[in-house]
Each structure stands twice: as structure tokens, then as C-alpha cells.
Short mmCIF file of C-alpha atoms in Angstrom, two decimals:
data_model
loop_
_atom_site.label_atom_id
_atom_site.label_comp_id
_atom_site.label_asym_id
_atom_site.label_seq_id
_atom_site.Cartn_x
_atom_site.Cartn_y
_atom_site.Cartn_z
CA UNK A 65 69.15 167.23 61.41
CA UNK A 66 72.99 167.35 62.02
CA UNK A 67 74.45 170.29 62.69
CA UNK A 68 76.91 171.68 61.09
CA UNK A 69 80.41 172.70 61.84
CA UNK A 70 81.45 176.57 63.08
CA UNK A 71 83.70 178.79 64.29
CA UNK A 72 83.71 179.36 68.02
CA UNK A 73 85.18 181.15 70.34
CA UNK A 74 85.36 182.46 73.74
CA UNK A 75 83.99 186.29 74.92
CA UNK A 76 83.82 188.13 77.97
CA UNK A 77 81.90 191.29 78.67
CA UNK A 78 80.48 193.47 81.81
CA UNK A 79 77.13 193.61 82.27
CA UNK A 80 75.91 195.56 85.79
CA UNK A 81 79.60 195.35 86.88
CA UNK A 82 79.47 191.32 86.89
CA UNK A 83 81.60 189.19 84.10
CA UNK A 84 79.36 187.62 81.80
CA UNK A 85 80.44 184.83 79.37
CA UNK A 86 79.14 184.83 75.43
CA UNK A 87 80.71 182.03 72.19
CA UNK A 88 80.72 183.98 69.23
CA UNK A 89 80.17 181.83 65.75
CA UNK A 90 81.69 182.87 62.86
CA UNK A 91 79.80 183.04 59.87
CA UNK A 92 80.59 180.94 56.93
CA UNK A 93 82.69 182.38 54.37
CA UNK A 94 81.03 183.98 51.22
CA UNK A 95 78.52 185.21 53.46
CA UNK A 96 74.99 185.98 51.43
CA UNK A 97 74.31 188.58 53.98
CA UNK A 98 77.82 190.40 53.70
CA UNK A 99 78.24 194.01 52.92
CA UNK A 100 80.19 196.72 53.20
CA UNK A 101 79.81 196.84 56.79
CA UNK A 102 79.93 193.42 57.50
CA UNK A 103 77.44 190.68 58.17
CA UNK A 104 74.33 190.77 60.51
CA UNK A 105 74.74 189.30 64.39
CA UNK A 106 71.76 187.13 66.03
CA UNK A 107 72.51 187.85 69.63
CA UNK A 108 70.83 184.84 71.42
CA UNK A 109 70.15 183.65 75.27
CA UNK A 110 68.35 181.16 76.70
CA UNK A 111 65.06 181.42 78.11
CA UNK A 112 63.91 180.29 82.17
CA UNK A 113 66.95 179.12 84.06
CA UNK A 114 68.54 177.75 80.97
CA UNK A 115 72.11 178.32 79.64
CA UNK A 116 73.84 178.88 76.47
CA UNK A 117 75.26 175.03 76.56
CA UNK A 118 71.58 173.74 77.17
CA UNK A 119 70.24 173.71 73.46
CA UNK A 120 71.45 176.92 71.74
CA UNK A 121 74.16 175.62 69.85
CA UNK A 122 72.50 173.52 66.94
CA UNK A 123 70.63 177.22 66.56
CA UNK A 124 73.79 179.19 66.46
CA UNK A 125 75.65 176.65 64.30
CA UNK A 126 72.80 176.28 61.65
CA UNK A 127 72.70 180.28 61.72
CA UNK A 128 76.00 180.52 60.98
CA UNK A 129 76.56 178.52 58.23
CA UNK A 130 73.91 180.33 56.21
CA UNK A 131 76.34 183.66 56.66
CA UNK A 132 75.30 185.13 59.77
CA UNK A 133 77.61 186.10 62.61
CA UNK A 134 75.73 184.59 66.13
CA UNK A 135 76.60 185.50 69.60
CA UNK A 136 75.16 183.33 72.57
CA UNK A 137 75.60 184.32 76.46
CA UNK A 138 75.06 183.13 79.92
CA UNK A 139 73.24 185.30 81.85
CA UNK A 140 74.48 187.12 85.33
CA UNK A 141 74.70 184.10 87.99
CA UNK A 142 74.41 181.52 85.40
CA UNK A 143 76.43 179.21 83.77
CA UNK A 144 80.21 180.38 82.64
CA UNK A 145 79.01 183.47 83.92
CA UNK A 146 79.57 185.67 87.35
CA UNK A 147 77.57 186.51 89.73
CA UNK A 148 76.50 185.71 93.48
CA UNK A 149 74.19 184.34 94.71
CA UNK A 150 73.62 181.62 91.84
CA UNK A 151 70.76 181.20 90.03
CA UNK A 152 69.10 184.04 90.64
CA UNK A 153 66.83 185.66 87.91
CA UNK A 154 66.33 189.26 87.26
CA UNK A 155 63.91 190.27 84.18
CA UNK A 156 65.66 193.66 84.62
CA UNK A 157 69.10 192.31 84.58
CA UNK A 158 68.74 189.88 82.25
CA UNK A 159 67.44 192.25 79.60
CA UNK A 160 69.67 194.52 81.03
CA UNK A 161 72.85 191.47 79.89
CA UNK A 162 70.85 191.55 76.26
CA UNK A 163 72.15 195.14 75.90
CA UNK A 164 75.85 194.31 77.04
CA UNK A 165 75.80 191.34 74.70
CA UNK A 166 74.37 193.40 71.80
CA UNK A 167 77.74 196.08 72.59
CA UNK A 168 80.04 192.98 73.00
CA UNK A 169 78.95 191.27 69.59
CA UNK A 170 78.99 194.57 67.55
CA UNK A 171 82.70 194.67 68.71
CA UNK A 172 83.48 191.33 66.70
CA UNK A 173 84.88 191.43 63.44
CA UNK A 174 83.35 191.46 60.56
CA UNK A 175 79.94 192.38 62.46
CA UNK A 176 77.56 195.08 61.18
CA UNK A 177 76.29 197.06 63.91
CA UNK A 178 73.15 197.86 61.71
CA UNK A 179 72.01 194.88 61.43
CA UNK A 180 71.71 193.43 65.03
CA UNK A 181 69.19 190.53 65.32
CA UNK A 182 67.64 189.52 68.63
CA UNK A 183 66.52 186.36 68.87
CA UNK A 184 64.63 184.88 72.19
CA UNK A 185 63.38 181.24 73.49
CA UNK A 186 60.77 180.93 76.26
CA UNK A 187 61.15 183.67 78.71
CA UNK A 188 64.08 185.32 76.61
CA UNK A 189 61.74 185.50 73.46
CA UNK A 190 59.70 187.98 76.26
CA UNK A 191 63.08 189.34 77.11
CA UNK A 192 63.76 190.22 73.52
CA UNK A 193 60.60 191.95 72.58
CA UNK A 194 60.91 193.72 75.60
CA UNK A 195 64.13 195.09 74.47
CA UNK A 196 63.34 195.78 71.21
CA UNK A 197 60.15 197.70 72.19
CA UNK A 198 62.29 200.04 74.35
CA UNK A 199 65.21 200.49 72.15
CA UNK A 200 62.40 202.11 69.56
CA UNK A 201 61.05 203.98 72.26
CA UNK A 202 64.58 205.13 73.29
CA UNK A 203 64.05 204.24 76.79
CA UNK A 204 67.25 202.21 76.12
CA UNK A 205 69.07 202.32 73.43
CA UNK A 206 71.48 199.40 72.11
CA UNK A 207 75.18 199.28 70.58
CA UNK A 208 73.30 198.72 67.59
CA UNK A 209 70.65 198.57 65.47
CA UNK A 210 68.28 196.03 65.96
CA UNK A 211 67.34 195.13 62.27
CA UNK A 212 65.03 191.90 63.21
CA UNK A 213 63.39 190.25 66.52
CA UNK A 214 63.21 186.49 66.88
CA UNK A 215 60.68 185.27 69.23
CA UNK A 216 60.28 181.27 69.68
CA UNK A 217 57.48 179.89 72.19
CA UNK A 218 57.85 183.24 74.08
CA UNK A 219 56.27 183.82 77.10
CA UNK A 220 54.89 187.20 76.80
CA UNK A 221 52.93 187.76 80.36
CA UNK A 222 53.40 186.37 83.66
CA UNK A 223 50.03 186.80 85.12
CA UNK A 224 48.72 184.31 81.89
CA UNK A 225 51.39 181.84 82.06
CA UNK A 226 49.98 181.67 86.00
CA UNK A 227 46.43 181.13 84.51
CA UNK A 228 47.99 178.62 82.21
CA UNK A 229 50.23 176.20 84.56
CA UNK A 230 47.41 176.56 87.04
CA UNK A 231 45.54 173.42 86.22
CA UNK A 232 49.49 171.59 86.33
CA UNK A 233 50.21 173.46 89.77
CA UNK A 234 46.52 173.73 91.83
CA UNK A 235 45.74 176.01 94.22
CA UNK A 236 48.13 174.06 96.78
CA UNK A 237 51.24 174.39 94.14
CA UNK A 238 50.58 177.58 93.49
CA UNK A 239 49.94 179.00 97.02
CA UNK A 240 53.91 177.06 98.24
CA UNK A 241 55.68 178.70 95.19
CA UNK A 242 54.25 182.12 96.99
CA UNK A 243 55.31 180.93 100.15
CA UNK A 244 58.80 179.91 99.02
CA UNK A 245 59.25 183.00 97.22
CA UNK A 246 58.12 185.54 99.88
CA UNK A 247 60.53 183.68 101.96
CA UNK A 248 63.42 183.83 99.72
CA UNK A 249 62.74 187.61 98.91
CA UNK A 250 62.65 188.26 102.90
CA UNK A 251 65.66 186.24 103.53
CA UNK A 252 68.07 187.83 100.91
CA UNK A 253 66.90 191.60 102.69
CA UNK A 254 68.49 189.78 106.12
CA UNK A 255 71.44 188.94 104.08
CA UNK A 256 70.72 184.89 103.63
CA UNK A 257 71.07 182.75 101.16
CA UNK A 258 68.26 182.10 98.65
CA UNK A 259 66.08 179.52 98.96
CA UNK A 260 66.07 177.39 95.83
CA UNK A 261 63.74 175.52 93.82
CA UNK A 262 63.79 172.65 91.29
CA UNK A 263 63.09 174.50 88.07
CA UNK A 264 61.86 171.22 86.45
CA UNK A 265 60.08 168.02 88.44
CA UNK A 266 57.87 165.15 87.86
CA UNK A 267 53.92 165.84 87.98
CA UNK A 268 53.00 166.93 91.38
CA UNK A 269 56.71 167.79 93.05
CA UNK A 270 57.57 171.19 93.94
CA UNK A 271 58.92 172.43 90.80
CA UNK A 272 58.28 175.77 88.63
CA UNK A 273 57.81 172.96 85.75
CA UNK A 274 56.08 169.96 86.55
CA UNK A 275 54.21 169.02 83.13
CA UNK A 276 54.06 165.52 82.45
CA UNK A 277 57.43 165.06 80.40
CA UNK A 278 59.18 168.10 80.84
CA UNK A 279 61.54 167.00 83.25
CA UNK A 280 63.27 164.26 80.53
CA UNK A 281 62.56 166.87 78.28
CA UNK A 282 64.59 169.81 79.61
CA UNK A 283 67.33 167.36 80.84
CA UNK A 284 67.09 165.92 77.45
CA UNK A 285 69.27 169.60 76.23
CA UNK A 286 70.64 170.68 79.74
CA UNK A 287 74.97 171.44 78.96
CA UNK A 288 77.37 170.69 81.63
CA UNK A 289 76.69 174.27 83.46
CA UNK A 290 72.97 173.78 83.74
CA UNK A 291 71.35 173.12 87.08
CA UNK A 292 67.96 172.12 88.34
CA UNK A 293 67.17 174.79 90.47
CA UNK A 294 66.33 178.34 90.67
CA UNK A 295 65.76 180.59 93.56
CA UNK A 296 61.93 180.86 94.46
CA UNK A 297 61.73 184.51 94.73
CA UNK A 298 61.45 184.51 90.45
CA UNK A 299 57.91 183.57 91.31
CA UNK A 300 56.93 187.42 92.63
CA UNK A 301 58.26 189.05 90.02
CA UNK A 302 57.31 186.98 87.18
CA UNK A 303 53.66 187.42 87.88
CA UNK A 304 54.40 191.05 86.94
CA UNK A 305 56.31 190.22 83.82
CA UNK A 306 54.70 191.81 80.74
CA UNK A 307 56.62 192.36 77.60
CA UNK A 308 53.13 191.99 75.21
CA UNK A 309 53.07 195.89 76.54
CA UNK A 310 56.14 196.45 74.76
CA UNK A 311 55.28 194.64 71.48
CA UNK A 312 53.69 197.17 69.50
CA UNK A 313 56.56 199.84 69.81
CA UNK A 314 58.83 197.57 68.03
CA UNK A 315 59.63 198.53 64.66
CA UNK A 316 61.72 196.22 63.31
CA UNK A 317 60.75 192.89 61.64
CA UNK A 318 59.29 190.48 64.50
CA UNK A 319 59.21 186.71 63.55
CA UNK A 320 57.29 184.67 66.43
CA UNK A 321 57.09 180.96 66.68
CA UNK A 322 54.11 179.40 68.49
CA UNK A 323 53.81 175.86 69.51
CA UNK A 324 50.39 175.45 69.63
CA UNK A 325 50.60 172.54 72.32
CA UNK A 326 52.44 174.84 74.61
CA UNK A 327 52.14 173.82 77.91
CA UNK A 328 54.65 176.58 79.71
CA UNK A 329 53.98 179.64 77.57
CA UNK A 330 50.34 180.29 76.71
CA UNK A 331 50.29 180.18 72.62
CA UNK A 332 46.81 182.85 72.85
CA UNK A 333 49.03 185.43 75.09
CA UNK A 334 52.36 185.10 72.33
CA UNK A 335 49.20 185.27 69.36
CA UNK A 336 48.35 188.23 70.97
CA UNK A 337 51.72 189.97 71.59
CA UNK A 338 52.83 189.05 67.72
CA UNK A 339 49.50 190.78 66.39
CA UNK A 340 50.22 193.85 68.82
CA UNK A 341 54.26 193.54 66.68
CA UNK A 342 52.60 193.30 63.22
CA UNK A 343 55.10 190.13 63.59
CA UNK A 344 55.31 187.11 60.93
CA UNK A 345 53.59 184.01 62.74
CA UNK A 346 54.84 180.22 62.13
CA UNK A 347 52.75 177.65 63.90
CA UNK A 348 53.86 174.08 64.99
CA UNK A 349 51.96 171.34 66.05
CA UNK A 350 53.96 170.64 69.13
CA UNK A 351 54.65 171.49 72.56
CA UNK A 352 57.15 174.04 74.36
CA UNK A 353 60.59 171.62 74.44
CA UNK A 354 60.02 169.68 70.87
CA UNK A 355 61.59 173.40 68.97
CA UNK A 356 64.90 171.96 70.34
CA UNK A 357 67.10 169.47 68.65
CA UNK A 358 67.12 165.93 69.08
CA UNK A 359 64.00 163.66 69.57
CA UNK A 360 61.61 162.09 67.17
CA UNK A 361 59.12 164.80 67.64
CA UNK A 362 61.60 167.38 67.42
CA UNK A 363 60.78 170.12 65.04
CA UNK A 364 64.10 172.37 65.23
CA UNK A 365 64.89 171.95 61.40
CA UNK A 366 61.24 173.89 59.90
CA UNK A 367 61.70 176.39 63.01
CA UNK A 368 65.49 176.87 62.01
CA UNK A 369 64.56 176.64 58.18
CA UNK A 370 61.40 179.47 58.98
CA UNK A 371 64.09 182.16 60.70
CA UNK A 372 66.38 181.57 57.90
CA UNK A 373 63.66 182.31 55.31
CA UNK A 374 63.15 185.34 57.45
CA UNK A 375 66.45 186.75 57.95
CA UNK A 376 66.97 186.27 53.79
CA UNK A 377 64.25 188.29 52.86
CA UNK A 378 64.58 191.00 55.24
CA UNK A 379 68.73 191.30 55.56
CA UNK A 380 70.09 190.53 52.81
#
């Protein structure tokens, strides 16, 4: 499934004080979804040490030629974006560079600021119920209205995507990701650098993804900015990570996409966490990577064709 041609252009906005980079897509002209305001923005990121180059744009193009205005972004310390050290991850921050991106893609033209839809992949679908959850809850509240909530293969809860990867990982895995990560979090209090890991590795190396064909498979959409690594103190606070918690607070429209093979995020935990959202559920027979583009198993074009059923019926 080709994609098809868009607008695109650069952006810039401050998130935490750091420069973060976004491309905003323009949506096709005669826009279904237009009104007086404007037309709807999907504000989208990638999910676990991925950036915007790495597999988003076939989303964002596809979203845009239905009508819809989409802004991808690099996170703080990755990929066009600032930040020192690199690589680093931050659930706080990065949910924290959701909120900047929401103000930064209301500011576009044409854009409605009432009609704000967040849309998530992996760890970012967490991100993004997270966000949602809290902007009901005015804990924090966005530039805009979020109107819908896109969740694809999310992973909802550290502590069960542990329980998950452990028979990948084993007790030996698991106990030298602690290791590395106490070490890293200890050195960057002295001042050192961080102590990186592969993010993706054959069965068996010391990776945070080491399932039997993920390696091809994430290199298979890394962009020119992407790198295999991550620092090792993500490990610490992921196994806190928790944005089922937040799920039920949200009171938008949640759509969430579970590959049922999922070998990275558990599909029972995201089952869970879309019942908790009173969320619309799409199932596909396939594992964590194949929702991307490209591949003979890929199944991008019914998870592309499912949000775009979704967004019709409850935007336009």
C-alpha cells in the first residue's frame, strides 16, 4: 500500500526549555473534516527509542490525504531534536513533549484546536492515554481539545511487559538490564555519561529487544536519525510505568489496536486498559512490528483504514 503524496514541512517548538523538532502534513484540500474552525490535528510520536523518520510517515501521509492536518515529533534527545545526553528516555518528559507538540500543532493553519487527536505506537500509545487521562482530570491541561485517542500495540504497564519479555530475557537478562541501569542512574548523579544499551539485538544479546526477528524488523523502518541504543537507566523507571491507571478518566473517543501475537507489549494488559477507556478494539493477527509499512505480513493498510473509519464517524 503506496503512500500517498503530502505536504510537509519543517517545525520547531520548546518543550522543558530544549528545541524539539515536529513535520507538519497538510491536509488534502476539500477536507471532509473541515469546518469553520478548521480541520482536526493527529499529533503523533513514536513509541520506545524510535523517531519520527522510523515508520511514522506512511501514517501521517495516509492521514492526511483523507483531510486531516498531522503533526509528528522527535522527542527531547532524539532524532532532529535537542537535548543532552542522547538517547535518554523520560516517561515524564516525553509526555511532557506530547503537550508542547499539541500547543505547536494548534498554532498551524487551518488547525482546529477542538479537535486535537492523539495518536500513540508502542510505548507512546501508553504515553497518549496517559495524557489524555490527565488532561480530563485537569492535572494537565493541553493547547487543545483532545477530541479522539489513538492507541496502536500500546504498552500500557511496565511491571507486565517485564512478566511478558521474561521468558525472551531469563532471570540472567533480566537481572544485567538492572545492573546496567542502576549503574547508569548512579553514574549520571556523579555527572558521567550514560551507559547505553542496544535497544534491539539478536536472541540472547544484551538488548531491551531481543525477540527472534525484531532486530530486521525494527531496522526494517529505522530513518536516518534512528540509533540502536538507549541508555539503560529506562529499565528502572519503566517497571513503574502505568498509564492503564489513567485509562478510565479519559473521555474522549479511545480507538486501541491490539496485535494479538504481541511479543513486546502484552495484548491482555492493552485489553485491559481499552475496557477500563470504554475504547473501540480492532484485533490483528500479527505481532508488534507487522502494523508498520512494508513487508508481506505487514498489516498497516486495515490498521490505517480502521483509524480512518474512526476519525469519520466521530469528527466529522
Amino acid at each position: 500500500m503506496s503512500s500517498p503524496a503530502a505536504t510537509r514541512t519543517d517545525v520547531r517548538f520548546s518543550s522543558g526549555g530544549v528545541d524539539c523538532a515536529g513535520w507538519f502534513f497538510a491536509p488534502a484540500a476539500d477536507s471532509p473534516f473541515a469546518g469553520p474552525a478548521g480541520v482536526p490535528v493527529v499529533v503523533m510520536a513514536h513509541g520506545f527509542g524510535g523517531t519520527m523518520d522510523s515508520g511514522l510517515q506512511p501514517y501521517a501521509e495516509h492521514l492526511a490525504a483523507a483531510g486531516l492536518a498531522v503533526l509528528t515529533f522527535d522527542y527531547r534527545h532524539f532524532g532532529h531534536s535537542g537535548g543532552q545526553p542522547r538517547q535518554q528516555v523520560s516517561m515524564a518528559g516525553q509526555q511532557q513533549d506530547y503537550l508542547a507538540a499539541i500547543a505547536a500543532a494548534v498554532d498551524q493553519p487551518g488547525v482546529d484546536p477542538d479537535r486535537v487527536v492523539l495518536w500513540g505506537v508502542s510505548l507512546s500509545g501508553g504515553h497518549v492515554l496517559n495524557v489524555a487521562g490527565r488532561h480530563a482530570r485537569r492535572d494537565e491541561r493541553a493547547a487543545g481539545e483532545i477530541a479522539a485517542v489513538i492507541a496502536m500495540v500500546p504498552l500500557v504497564s511496565g511491571l507486565a511487559a517485564g512478566r511478558h519479555n521474561y521468558p525472551q530475557a531469563g532471570a540472567a537478562g533480566m537481572l544485567r538490564a538492572t545492573a546496567r541501569g542502576i549503574g547508569s542512574s548512579l553514574g549520571a548523579r556523579l555527572g558521567r555519561e550514560p551507559m547505553l544499551m542496544p535497544l534491539v539485538g539478536e536472541p540472547g544479546e544484551p538488548a531491551a529487544l531481543t525477540a527472534d526477528g525484531y532486530a530486521q524488523a525494527y531496522r526494517a523502518v529505522a530513518g536516518p536519525t534512528w540509533r540502536n541504543e538507549v541508555d539503560a537507566a529506562v529499565g528502572l523507571e519503566l517497571g513503574g510505568y502505568r498509564a492503564d491507571k489513567n485509562a478510565a478518566h479519559i473521555e474522549a473517543p479511545v480507538l486501541v489496536q491490539i496485535a494479538d501475537y504481541d511479543r513486546a507489549a502484552p495484548p491482555h494488559a492493552a485489553a485491559k486498559a481499552a475496557f477500563a477507556a470504554r475504547a473501540e478494539v480492532r484485533h490483528y493477527p500479527c505481532d508488534h512490528f507487522d502494523v508498520f509499512a512494508g513487508g508481506d505480513d505487514s498489516w498497516f493498510a486495515p490498521a490505517v483504514d480502521h483509524q480512518l473509519h474512526f476519525l469519520n464517524r466521530h469528527l466529522r
